[in-house]
Amino acid sequence: MDQGQMAKQIRVPQSAASFEYELFDGDPDNLRTVVASPTQILPYIDPAKLKLKHRIGRGTFGDVWLATHHQSADDFDEYHEVAVKMLPPMTEDLTQTFIERFEGLFLKCREIQGVCWLHGISIINGKICIAMKFYEGSIADRMAWLKGGKLDLSHVLRYGINLAKGLLQLHSIGLLVLNLKPSNFLVNDHDQLVLGDFGIPYLLLGIPLLNSDMILRLGTANYMAPEQWEPKIRGPISSETDSWGFGCSIVEMLTGVQPWFGKSSDEIYQSVVIKHEKPQVPVGLPPDVENVIIGCFEYDLRNRPLVKDILYAFESSLRAFNGDGEWIGLETRGLVEKSNHGGYTSWYLSKNPLQDGDTVRLRKPVNTCKPQTMDVHKGIVTGLDNGADKSGFALVKIAGVQNPLRVQESTLERVTDGFAVGDWVCIKEENDKSSSVGILHSVRRDGSVSVGFIGLETLWRGNSSELQMAKAYHVGQFIRLKENVVTPRFEWPRKRGGAWATGRISQVLPNGCLVVNFPGRLVLGDEPNSFLADPAEVEQVSFDNCAGVVEKYKHVEDFHWSIRPLTIALGVFTAMKLSMSIGRRVGAKLNKRQRRRGDQDGRVGSNATWLPPPFANIIFKEGVHTAAVR
């Protein structure tokens, strides 16, 4: 199908009609009629108005061409040099879906200064083409010309501020970039960083491409967060996903070395997703910058800083930076990589600040289902005392207690409609696309919530009335598939005899997906021993719910594969030991009897001389003459 036929079948917005007006030129009796066309604000561009020149780049999501965009009307005729991003081919219905998504964000993106200026969208040779302003160079181009391929700290701080501001604006309109890297950071005429990718990977979510040779990933492998690799399984992707890409980009700008340089995509996957490895952060940075960049590489996206936190760190560091290449008089917020409470990072704790009137309860430590033992279990905030170090205290009114208690704010969490961030919840109306059990990521005071579910690439958004509490799981628990599960969502091993095996939770992902190891299985070679589980399909296994001694022993075997052979060996050894003991006892008794019989024989033989002859003859049956007896 040629581009003309494709364009006819794809629904595109209609351009506004031209209009006439009377121009007053000094003489009211001689008004001049002028035909004018409205300024082009609709996204669709006639393919005939775009003339491709030559390709200037190639990326994960298509090629970039230098082109000319011809805009004309009765009152103007203009030619603009533009960069055209040509996406891989897709079916007509998916093309229509992408165009509709683009339309909804086109005007909003135009209002953002830190993002490349969009001219519009078109279809050329059956491929979607996005036309945007052409910029002479990128941050990656500048780095290539510098000795060592890296930027000075002052430039990194300034460009980082530009980048963070652009990201904040994109996030405010519901867009995620998911493809942050120096080659996508363009530089305008005022030496300011401009985002060259406004979120094309995010618009492509759920849209498969026709080109089977290209594996669609949500970003470029070297800069991808763990949840980007398998968002439906290890997700969801969120604004904190861009924080990881931001950190990778800053590290490259500071060192001149691309994260995971020299590794293949599969090797990066193993390093980032499976082994939980992180890019190396250079030493000697301003404390706030070092702290926030380290936070960007937290495996769990909920523990990463928001872009506003990154912006604050970079702005405060730049203000304290002196022109000689050193920073002086830095003011820090006292943020550290890990909080002192319950294993939560400071970034996690800062995302849900308390207000007067909030209902609060004790915050559960990470990877546990039981709250800490403290004086406060549930109450209402009556006042806040936030210090400069953000380790403030809250006054909490407890029922039955006369005076409010002063409690450290980091130990409390807000409760709205019975829910708090981090709770395990179940959606009341189940569906086939996603799991029914997930983890609550946010709950606003008006009852709106966002939840991570297996099977959804992004956060599910709804109201707290659509949810109910669910069974909570944490690291260290033993679980197995429920008996009524015939075809589980993920592969799961079986025991001898066909029953589902029991494993131990080693990790809980942000969407509730459980990473389970099986210490009770002996595996050889490359056979996997780590599996994933849907929390809606499993049940907890413990000694308390094991009926009978046999079931309890079977659960003991789940702790390590060596328990069964050790038990067997111990049983054999015990049996042998018992047999030997019994044998020795039986042998001893037999020997004792034999010794007794021998002793008796000896005593009888030695006493034959003094027995009277008749008795001796009778006992020993020796022949005796009858005459002698008489």
GROMACS .gro file of N, CA and C in nm, residues 169-317:
model
  447
  169GLN      N    1   0.825   1.882   3.318
  169GLN     CA    2   0.713   1.929   3.237
  169GLN      C    3   0.648   1.815   3.160
  170LEU      N    4   0.729   1.723   3.109
  170LEU     CA    5   0.672   1.608   3.038
  170LEU      C    6   0.593   1.519   3.133
  171HIS      N    7   0.646   1.497   3.252
  171HIS     CA    8   0.574   1.415   3.350
  171HIS      C    9   0.444   1.480   3.392
  172SER      N   10   0.440   1.613   3.392
  172SER     CA   11   0.318   1.683   3.433
  172SER      C   12   0.204   1.664   3.334
  173ILE      N   13   0.234   1.630   3.209
  173ILE     CA   14   0.129   1.606   3.109
  173ILE      C   15   0.109   1.456   3.085
  174GLY      N   16   0.171   1.374   3.170
  174GLY     CA   17   0.149   1.230   3.161
  174GLY      C   18   0.240   1.156   3.066
  175LEU      N   19   0.353   1.215   3.027
  175LEU     CA   20   0.447   1.151   2.935
  175LEU      C   21   0.572   1.106   3.007
  176LEU      N   22   0.620   0.987   2.974
  176LEU     CA   23   0.749   0.938   3.020
  176LEU      C   24   0.841   0.928   2.899
  177VAL      N   25   0.968   0.963   2.916
  177VAL     CA   26   1.061   0.960   2.802
  177VAL      C   27   1.109   0.818   2.776
  178LEU      N   28   1.162   0.751   2.877
  178LEU     CA   29   1.205   0.611   2.869
  178LEU      C   30   1.321   0.589   2.772
  179ASN      N   31   1.383   0.696   2.725
  179ASN     CA   32   1.494   0.681   2.631
  179ASN      C   33   1.594   0.795   2.651
  180LEU      N   34   1.628   0.820   2.777
  180LEU     CA   35   1.722   0.926   2.809
  180LEU      C   36   1.865   0.880   2.781
  181LYS      N   37   1.938   0.958   2.703
  181LYS     CA   38   2.078   0.930   2.673
  181LYS      C   39   2.137   1.055   2.606
  182PRO      N   40   2.269   1.076   2.618
  182PRO     CA   41   2.331   1.198   2.566
  182PRO      C   42   2.306   1.224   2.418
  183SER      N   43   2.291   1.120   2.338
  183SER     CA   44   2.265   1.143   2.195
  183SER      C   45   2.126   1.198   2.170
  184ASN      N   46   2.036   1.188   2.268
  184ASN     CA   47   1.902   1.246   2.256
  184ASN      C   48   1.890   1.380   2.324
  185PHE      N   49   2.002   1.432   2.378
  185PHE     CA   50   2.002   1.563   2.440
  185PHE      C   51   2.058   1.664   2.340
  186LEU      N   52   1.969   1.740   2.279
  186LEU     CA   53   2.009   1.837   2.179
  186LEU      C   54   2.047   1.969   2.246
  187VAL      N   55   2.120   2.054   2.173
  187VAL     CA   56   2.166   2.182   2.227
  187VAL      C   57   2.113   2.292   2.136
  188ASN      N   58   2.044   2.389   2.197
  188ASN     CA   59   1.989   2.499   2.117
  188ASN      C   60   2.089   2.612   2.101
  189ASP      N   61   2.046   2.723   2.042
  189ASP     CA   62   2.136   2.835   2.013
  189ASP      C   63   2.186   2.904   2.139
  190HIS      N   64   2.119   2.885   2.251
  190HIS     CA   65   2.159   2.948   2.377
  190HIS      C   66   2.238   2.852   2.466
  191ASP      N   67   2.289   2.743   2.409
  191ASP     CA   68   2.367   2.643   2.481
  191ASP      C   69   2.287   2.582   2.596
  192GLN      N   70   2.160   2.557   2.571
  192GLN     CA   71   2.075   2.491   2.667
  192GLN      C   72   2.035   2.353   2.615
  193LEU      N   73   2.024   2.259   2.705
  193LEU     CA   74   1.988   2.123   2.667
  193LEU      C   75   1.839   2.115   2.636
  194VAL      N   76   1.807   2.050   2.525
  194VAL     CA   77   1.669   2.028   2.482
  194VAL      C   78   1.649   1.880   2.458
  195LEU      N   79   1.540   1.825   2.511
  195LEU     CA   80   1.511   1.683   2.493
  195LEU      C   81   1.471   1.655   2.348
  196GLY      N   82   1.546   1.568   2.282
  196GLY     CA   83   1.516   1.533   2.144
  196GLY      C   84   1.413   1.423   2.131
  197ASP      N   85   1.389   1.350   2.238
  197ASP     CA   86   1.287   1.244   2.241
  197ASP      C   87   1.185   1.282   2.346
  198PHE      N   88   1.062   1.307   2.304
  198PHE     CA   89   0.959   1.353   2.396
  198PHE      C   90   0.879   1.238   2.457
  199GLY      N   91   0.916   1.114   2.428
  199GLY     CA   92   0.847   1.000   2.485
  199GLY      C   93   0.790   0.904   2.383
  200ILE      N   94   0.861   0.885   2.271
  200ILE     CA   95   0.814   0.794   2.167
  200ILE      C   96   0.799   0.651   2.219
  201PRO      N   97   0.895   0.598   2.299
  201PRO     CA   98   0.875   0.462   2.354
  201PRO      C   99   0.746   0.450   2.435
  202TYR      N  100   0.713   0.557   2.509
  202TYR     CA  101   0.590   0.553   2.590
  202TYR      C  102   0.466   0.549   2.501
  203LEU      N  103   0.468   0.621   2.389
  203LEU     CA  104   0.355   0.619   2.296
  203LEU      C  105   0.344   0.486   2.225
  204LEU      N  106   0.455   0.412   2.218
  204LEU     CA  107   0.455   0.282   2.150
  204LEU      C  108   0.417   0.166   2.243
  205LEU      N  109   0.386   0.196   2.368
  205LEU     CA  110   0.349   0.090   2.461
  205LEU      C  111   0.231   0.009   2.407
  206GLY      N  112   0.247  -0.122   2.402
  206GLY     CA  113   0.140  -0.209   2.357
  206GLY      C  114   0.123  -0.216   2.207
  207ILE      N  115   0.213  -0.152   2.131
  207ILE     CA  116   0.202  -0.154   1.985
  207ILE      C  117   0.315  -0.240   1.928
  208PRO      N  118   0.286  -0.362   1.881
  208PRO     CA  119   0.389  -0.447   1.821
  208PRO      C  120   0.427  -0.396   1.683
  209LEU      N  121   0.554  -0.410   1.648
  209LEU     CA  122   0.601  -0.367   1.516
  209LEU      C  123   0.602  -0.483   1.419
  210LEU      N  124   0.591  -0.449   1.290
  210LEU     CA  125   0.588  -0.552   1.186
  210LEU      C  126   0.725  -0.613   1.161
  211ASN      N  127   0.831  -0.536   1.186
  211ASN     CA  128   0.965  -0.584   1.159
  211ASN      C  129   1.007  -0.684   1.266
  212SER      N  130   1.006  -0.812   1.231
  212SER     CA  131   1.038  -0.916   1.329
  212SER      C  132   1.185  -0.919   1.364
  213ASP      N  133   1.271  -0.858   1.281
  213ASP     CA  134   1.414  -0.858   1.309
  213ASP      C  135   1.449  -0.761   1.422
  214MET      N  136   1.359  -0.668   1.451
  214MET     CA  137   1.385  -0.569   1.555
  214MET      C  138   1.308  -0.604   1.681
  215ILE      N  139   1.380  -0.619   1.788
  215ILE     CA  140   1.318  -0.649   1.917
  215ILE      C  141   1.286  -0.517   1.985
  216LEU      N  142   1.159  -0.490   2.001
  216LEU     CA  143   1.118  -0.363   2.061
  216LEU      C  144   1.144  -0.366   2.210
  217ARG      N  145   1.227  -0.276   2.253
  217ARG     CA  146   1.250  -0.257   2.395
  217ARG      C  147   1.210  -0.116   2.431
  218LEU      N  148   1.172  -0.098   2.553
  218LEU     CA  149   1.130   0.033   2.599
  218LEU      C  150   1.251   0.117   2.634
  219GLY      N  151   1.335   0.145   2.536
  219GLY     CA  152   1.453   0.226   2.558
  219GLY      C  153   1.576   0.167   2.495
  220THR      N  154   1.691   0.223   2.532
  220THR     CA  155   1.821   0.174   2.487
  220THR      C  156   1.884   0.096   2.601
  221ALA      N  157   1.931  -0.024   2.572
  221ALA     CA  158   1.969  -0.120   2.676
  221ALA      C  159   2.062  -0.061   2.782
  222ASN      N  160   2.162   0.018   2.743
  222ASN     CA  161   2.262   0.069   2.838
  222ASN      C  162   2.203   0.166   2.939
  223TYR      N  163   2.084   0.219   2.911
  223TYR     CA  164   2.025   0.321   2.999
  223TYR      C  165   1.892   0.276   3.060
  224MET      N  166   1.858   0.149   3.045
  224MET     CA  167   1.727   0.102   3.086
  224MET      C  168   1.725   0.057   3.232
  225ALA      N  169   1.619   0.096   3.301
  225ALA     CA  170   1.596   0.052   3.438
  225ALA      C  171   1.550  -0.093   3.439
  226PRO      N  172   1.563  -0.161   3.553
  226PRO     CA  173   1.524  -0.304   3.558
  226PRO      C  174   1.382  -0.330   3.511
  227GLU      N  175   1.286  -0.242   3.547
  227GLU     CA  176   1.147  -0.266   3.511
  227GLU      C  177   1.118  -0.242   3.364
  228GLN      N  178   1.210  -0.176   3.291
  228GLN     CA  179   1.186  -0.151   3.149
  228GLN      C  180   1.202  -0.276   3.064
  229TRP      N  181   1.277  -0.372   3.111
  229TRP     CA  182   1.304  -0.491   3.030
  229TRP      C  183   1.180  -0.577   3.014
  230GLU      N  184   1.105  -0.594   3.119
  230GLU     CA  185   0.982  -0.674   3.115
  230GLU      C  186   0.875  -0.602   3.197
  231PRO      N  187   0.822  -0.493   3.144
  231PRO     CA  188   0.732  -0.409   3.226
  231PRO      C  189   0.606  -0.480   3.274
  232LYS      N  190   0.556  -0.575   3.198
  232LYS     CA  191   0.435  -0.646   3.242
  232LYS      C  192   0.466  -0.744   3.354
  233ILE      N  193   0.591  -0.783   3.366
  233ILE     CA  194   0.631  -0.880   3.469
  233ILE      C  195   0.704  -0.812   3.584
  234ARG      N  196   0.798  -0.724   3.552
  234ARG     CA  197   0.882  -0.662   3.654
  234ARG      C  198   0.850  -0.514   3.675
  235GLY      N  199   0.743  -0.468   3.615
  235GLY     CA  200   0.706  -0.327   3.623
  235GLY      C  201   0.641  -0.290   3.754
  236PRO      N  202   0.565  -0.182   3.752
  236PRO     CA  203   0.531  -0.102   3.634
  236PRO      C  204   0.637   0.005   3.606
  237ILE      N  205   0.632   0.061   3.486
  237ILE     CA  206   0.716   0.176   3.458
  237ILE      C  207   0.645   0.301   3.509
  238SER      N  208   0.722   0.396   3.556
  238SER     CA  209   0.665   0.518   3.615
  238SER      C  210   0.764   0.631   3.598
  239SER      N  211   0.737   0.744   3.659
  239SER     CA  212   0.827   0.859   3.646
  239SER      C  213   0.964   0.827   3.704
  240GLU      N  214   0.971   0.738   3.805
  240GLU     CA  215   1.100   0.701   3.861
  240GLU      C  216   1.183   0.617   3.764
  241THR      N  217   1.118   0.561   3.663
  241THR     CA  218   1.194   0.489   3.559
  241THR      C  219   1.285   0.585   3.486
  242ASP      N  220   1.238   0.707   3.460
  242ASP     CA  221   1.322   0.808   3.397
  242ASP      C  222   1.436   0.853   3.488
  243SER      N  223   1.419   0.838   3.619
  243SER     CA  224   1.527   0.875   3.712
  243SER      C  225   1.649   0.786   3.688
  244TRP      N  226   1.627   0.657   3.660
  244TRP     CA  227   1.738   0.566   3.630
  244TRP      C  228   1.810   0.613   3.504
  245GLY      N  229   1.736   0.643   3.397
  245GLY     CA  230   1.797   0.691   3.274
  245GLY      C  231   1.871   0.822   3.294
  246PHE      N  232   1.817   0.909   3.379
  246PHE     CA  233   1.884   1.035   3.411
  246PHE      C  234   2.020   1.005   3.475
  247GLY      N  235   2.022   0.914   3.573
  247GLY     CA  236   2.147   0.881   3.641
  247GLY      C  237   2.250   0.824   3.545
  248CYS      N  238   2.207   0.735   3.457
  248CYS     CA  239   2.300   0.677   3.358
  248CYS      C  240   2.359   0.784   3.268
  249SER      N  241   2.276   0.879   3.226
  249SER     CA  242   2.321   0.985   3.136
  249SER      C  243   2.421   1.076   3.206
  250ILE      N  244   2.395   1.111   3.331
  250ILE     CA  245   2.486   1.198   3.405
  250ILE      C  246   2.619   1.129   3.427
  251VAL      N  247   2.617   1.000   3.460
  251VAL     CA  248   2.741   0.925   3.480
  251VAL      C  249   2.823   0.925   3.352
  252GLU      N  250   2.759   0.906   3.237
  252GLU     CA  251   2.832   0.908   3.110
  252GLU      C  252   2.888   1.045   3.081
  253MET      N  253   2.814   1.151   3.109
  253MET     CA  254   2.862   1.287   3.085
  253MET      C  255   2.981   1.320   3.174
  254LEU      N  256   2.984   1.264   3.294
  254LEU     CA  257   3.094   1.290   3.387
  254LEU      C  258   3.218   1.207   3.357
  255THR      N  259   3.200   1.086   3.309
  255THR     CA  260   3.312   0.994   3.290
  255THR      C  261   3.354   0.978   3.145
  256GLY      N  262   3.263   1.006   3.053
  256GLY     CA  263   3.292   0.983   2.912
  256GLY      C  264   3.278   0.839   2.870
  257VAL      N  265   3.228   0.754   2.961
  257VAL     CA  266   3.213   0.611   2.932
  257VAL      C  267   3.066   0.574   2.944
  258GLN      N  268   3.015   0.509   2.843
  258GLN     CA  269   2.876   0.466   2.842
  258GLN      C  270   2.855   0.356   2.947
  259PRO      N  271   2.747   0.362   3.024
  259PRO     CA  272   2.721   0.254   3.119
  259PRO      C  273   2.716   0.118   3.050
  260TRP      N  274   2.777   0.020   3.113
  260TRP     CA  275   2.782  -0.117   3.060
  260TRP      C  276   2.847  -0.122   2.922
  261PHE      N  277   2.943  -0.035   2.900
  261PHE     CA  278   3.010  -0.030   2.770
  261PHE      C  279   3.074  -0.165   2.737
  262GLY      N  280   3.055  -0.209   2.614
  262GLY     CA  281   3.114  -0.334   2.567
  262GLY      C  282   3.030  -0.457   2.594
  263LYS      N  283   2.918  -0.443   2.664
  263LYS     CA  284   2.833  -0.558   2.694
  263LYS      C  285   2.717  -0.565   2.594
  264SER      N  286   2.675  -0.686   2.564
  264SER     CA  287   2.560  -0.706   2.478
  264SER      C  288   2.432  -0.681   2.557
  265SER      N  289   2.320  -0.674   2.488
  265SER     CA  290   2.193  -0.652   2.554
  265SER      C  291   2.162  -0.763   2.654
  266ASP      N  292   2.191  -0.888   2.616
  266ASP     CA  293   2.167  -1.000   2.706
  266ASP      C  294   2.254  -0.992   2.831
  267GLU      N  295   2.378  -0.948   2.813
  267GLU     CA  296   2.469  -0.935   2.927
  267GLU      C  297   2.423  -0.822   3.020
  268ILE      N  298   2.374  -0.713   2.961
  268ILE     CA  299   2.322  -0.602   3.042
  268ILE      C  300   2.200  -0.647   3.118
  269TYR      N  301   2.115  -0.725   3.054
  269TYR     CA  302   1.996  -0.779   3.122
  269TYR      C  303   2.036  -0.861   3.243
  270GLN      N  304   2.135  -0.948   3.226
  270GLN     CA  305   2.181  -1.030   3.337
  270GLN      C  306   2.238  -0.944   3.450
  271SER      N  307   2.312  -0.841   3.414
  271SER     CA  308   2.374  -0.755   3.515
  271SER      C  309   2.271  -0.673   3.591
  272VAL      N  310   2.179  -0.610   3.517
  272VAL     CA  311   2.086  -0.516   3.578
  272VAL      C  312   1.968  -0.587   3.643
  273VAL      N  313   1.905  -0.677   3.569
  273VAL     CA  314   1.779  -0.738   3.614
  273VAL      C  315   1.803  -0.855   3.707
  274ILE      N  316   1.894  -0.943   3.673
  274ILE     CA  317   1.912  -1.065   3.750
  274ILE      C  318   2.010  -1.046   3.866
  275LYS      N  319   2.126  -0.984   3.838
  275LYS     CA  320   2.230  -0.970   3.941
  275LYS      C  321   2.217  -0.841   4.022
  276HIS      N  322   2.129  -0.752   3.983
  276HIS     CA  323   2.105  -0.627   4.055
  276HIS      C  324   2.229  -0.539   4.060
  277GLU      N  325   2.310  -0.541   3.957
  277GLU     CA  326   2.428  -0.456   3.952
  277GLU      C  327   2.390  -0.314   3.912
  278LYS      N  328   2.474  -0.218   3.950
  278LYS     CA  329   2.444  -0.077   3.925
  278LYS      C  330   2.563  -0.010   3.856
  279PRO      N  331   2.539   0.093   3.775
  279PRO     CA  332   2.651   0.169   3.717
  279PRO      C  333   2.734   0.232   3.828
  280GLN      N  334   2.863   0.246   3.802
  280GLN     CA  335   2.954   0.304   3.899
  280GLN      C  336   2.942   0.457   3.897
  281VAL      N  337   2.919   0.514   4.015
  281VAL     CA  338   2.909   0.659   4.027
  281VAL      C  339   3.047   0.715   4.060
  282PRO      N  340   3.096   0.814   3.985
  282PRO     CA  341   3.229   0.869   4.012
  282PRO      C  342   3.236   0.934   4.149
  283VAL      N  343   3.353   0.928   4.209
  283VAL     CA  344   3.372   0.987   4.342
  283VAL      C  345   3.407   1.135   4.328
  284GLY      N  346   3.397   1.206   4.438
  284GLY     CA  347   3.436   1.346   4.439
  284GLY      C  348   3.330   1.442   4.394
  285LEU      N  349   3.206   1.398   4.383
  285LEU     CA  350   3.098   1.487   4.341
  285LEU      C  351   3.046   1.564   4.461
  286PRO      N  352   2.976   1.675   4.437
  286PRO     CA  353   2.908   1.741   4.549
  286PRO      C  354   2.817   1.642   4.621
  287PRO      N  355   2.810   1.649   4.753
  287PRO     CA  356   2.735   1.548   4.829
  287PRO      C  357   2.591   1.530   4.781
  288ASP      N  358   2.520   1.640   4.756
  288ASP     CA  359   2.381   1.628   4.712
  288ASP      C  360   2.370   1.556   4.578
  289VAL      N  361   2.463   1.588   4.486
  289VAL     CA  362   2.461   1.526   4.353
  289VAL      C  363   2.494   1.377   4.364
  290GLU      N  364   2.599   1.347   4.439
  290GLU     CA  365   2.637   1.207   4.455
  290GLU      C  366   2.524   1.128   4.519
  291ASN      N  367   2.460   1.187   4.617
  291ASN     CA  368   2.353   1.120   4.689
  291ASN      C  369   2.234   1.089   4.598
  292VAL      N  370   2.196   1.187   4.517
  292VAL     CA  371   2.078   1.170   4.433
  292VAL      C  372   2.106   1.075   4.317
  293ILE      N  373   2.228   1.077   4.265
  293ILE     CA  374   2.263   0.986   4.155
  293ILE      C  375   2.267   0.842   4.206
  294ILE      N  376   2.321   0.821   4.325
  294ILE     CA  377   2.319   0.687   4.384
  294ILE      C  378   2.176   0.640   4.402
  295GLY      N  379   2.089   0.733   4.445
  295GLY     CA  380   1.948   0.697   4.462
  295GLY      C  381   1.879   0.661   4.332
  296CYS      N  382   1.926   0.718   4.221
  296CYS     CA  383   1.865   0.687   4.090
  296CYS      C  384   1.882   0.540   4.054
  297PHE      N  385   1.979   0.472   4.113
  297PHE     CA  386   2.008   0.334   4.077
  297PHE      C  387   1.953   0.233   4.178
  298GLU      N  388   1.855   0.274   4.258
  298GLU     CA  389   1.787   0.178   4.344
  298GLU      C  390   1.710   0.080   4.256
  299TYR      N  391   1.718  -0.049   4.289
  299TYR     CA  392   1.651  -0.151   4.207
  299TYR      C  393   1.499  -0.132   4.209
  300ASP      N  394   1.444  -0.111   4.327
  300ASP     CA  395   1.300  -0.088   4.341
  300ASP      C  396   1.271   0.057   4.308
  301LEU      N  397   1.190   0.080   4.205
  301LEU     CA  398   1.166   0.217   4.158
  301LEU      C  399   1.108   0.306   4.267
  302ARG      N  400   1.037   0.249   4.364
  302ARG     CA  401   0.976   0.329   4.470
  302ARG      C  402   1.080   0.393   4.561
  303ASN      N  403   1.202   0.339   4.560
  303ASN     CA  404   1.308   0.392   4.644
  303ASN      C  405   1.393   0.496   4.573
  304ARG      N  406   1.362   0.528   4.448
  304ARG     CA  407   1.440   0.627   4.373
  304ARG      C  408   1.385   0.767   4.396
  305PRO      N  409   1.469   0.868   4.374
  305PRO     CA  410   1.421   1.006   4.388
  305PRO      C  411   1.332   1.045   4.271
  306LEU      N  412   1.242   1.138   4.296
  306LEU     CA  413   1.163   1.199   4.189
  306LEU      C  414   1.248   1.302   4.118
  307VAL      N  415   1.204   1.344   4.001
  307VAL     CA  416   1.281   1.442   3.924
  307VAL      C  417   1.293   1.574   4.000
  308LYS      N  418   1.191   1.610   4.077
  308LYS     CA  419   1.198   1.735   4.154
  308LYS      C  420   1.309   1.727   4.259
  309ASP      N  421   1.334   1.608   4.315
  309ASP     CA  422   1.445   1.591   4.408
  309ASP      C  423   1.578   1.605   4.337
  310ILE      N  424   1.586   1.551   4.217
  310ILE     CA  425   1.708   1.563   4.137
  310ILE      C  426   1.734   1.710   4.104
  311LEU      N  427   1.631   1.781   4.063
  311LEU     CA  428   1.645   1.923   4.028
  311LEU      C  429   1.696   2.003   4.147
  312TYR      N  430   1.640   1.978   4.264
  312TYR     CA  431   1.683   2.050   4.384
  312TYR      C  432   1.831   2.026   4.411
  313ALA      N  433   1.875   1.901   4.401
  313ALA     CA  434   2.015   1.867   4.429
  313ALA      C  435   2.109   1.936   4.331
  314PHE      N  436   2.073   1.940   4.204
  314PHE     CA  437   2.159   2.000   4.103
  314PHE      C  438   2.160   2.152   4.117
  315GLU      N  439   2.047   2.212   4.144
  315GLU     CA  440   2.043   2.358   4.157
  315GLU      C  441   2.122   2.403   4.280
  316SER      N  442   2.105   2.335   4.393
  316SER     CA  443   2.178   2.373   4.513
  316SER      C  444   2.328   2.355   4.495
  317SER      N  445   2.369   2.252   4.422
  317SER     CA  446   2.512   2.228   4.399
  317SER      C  447   2.570   2.331   4.303
   0.00000   0.00000   0.00000
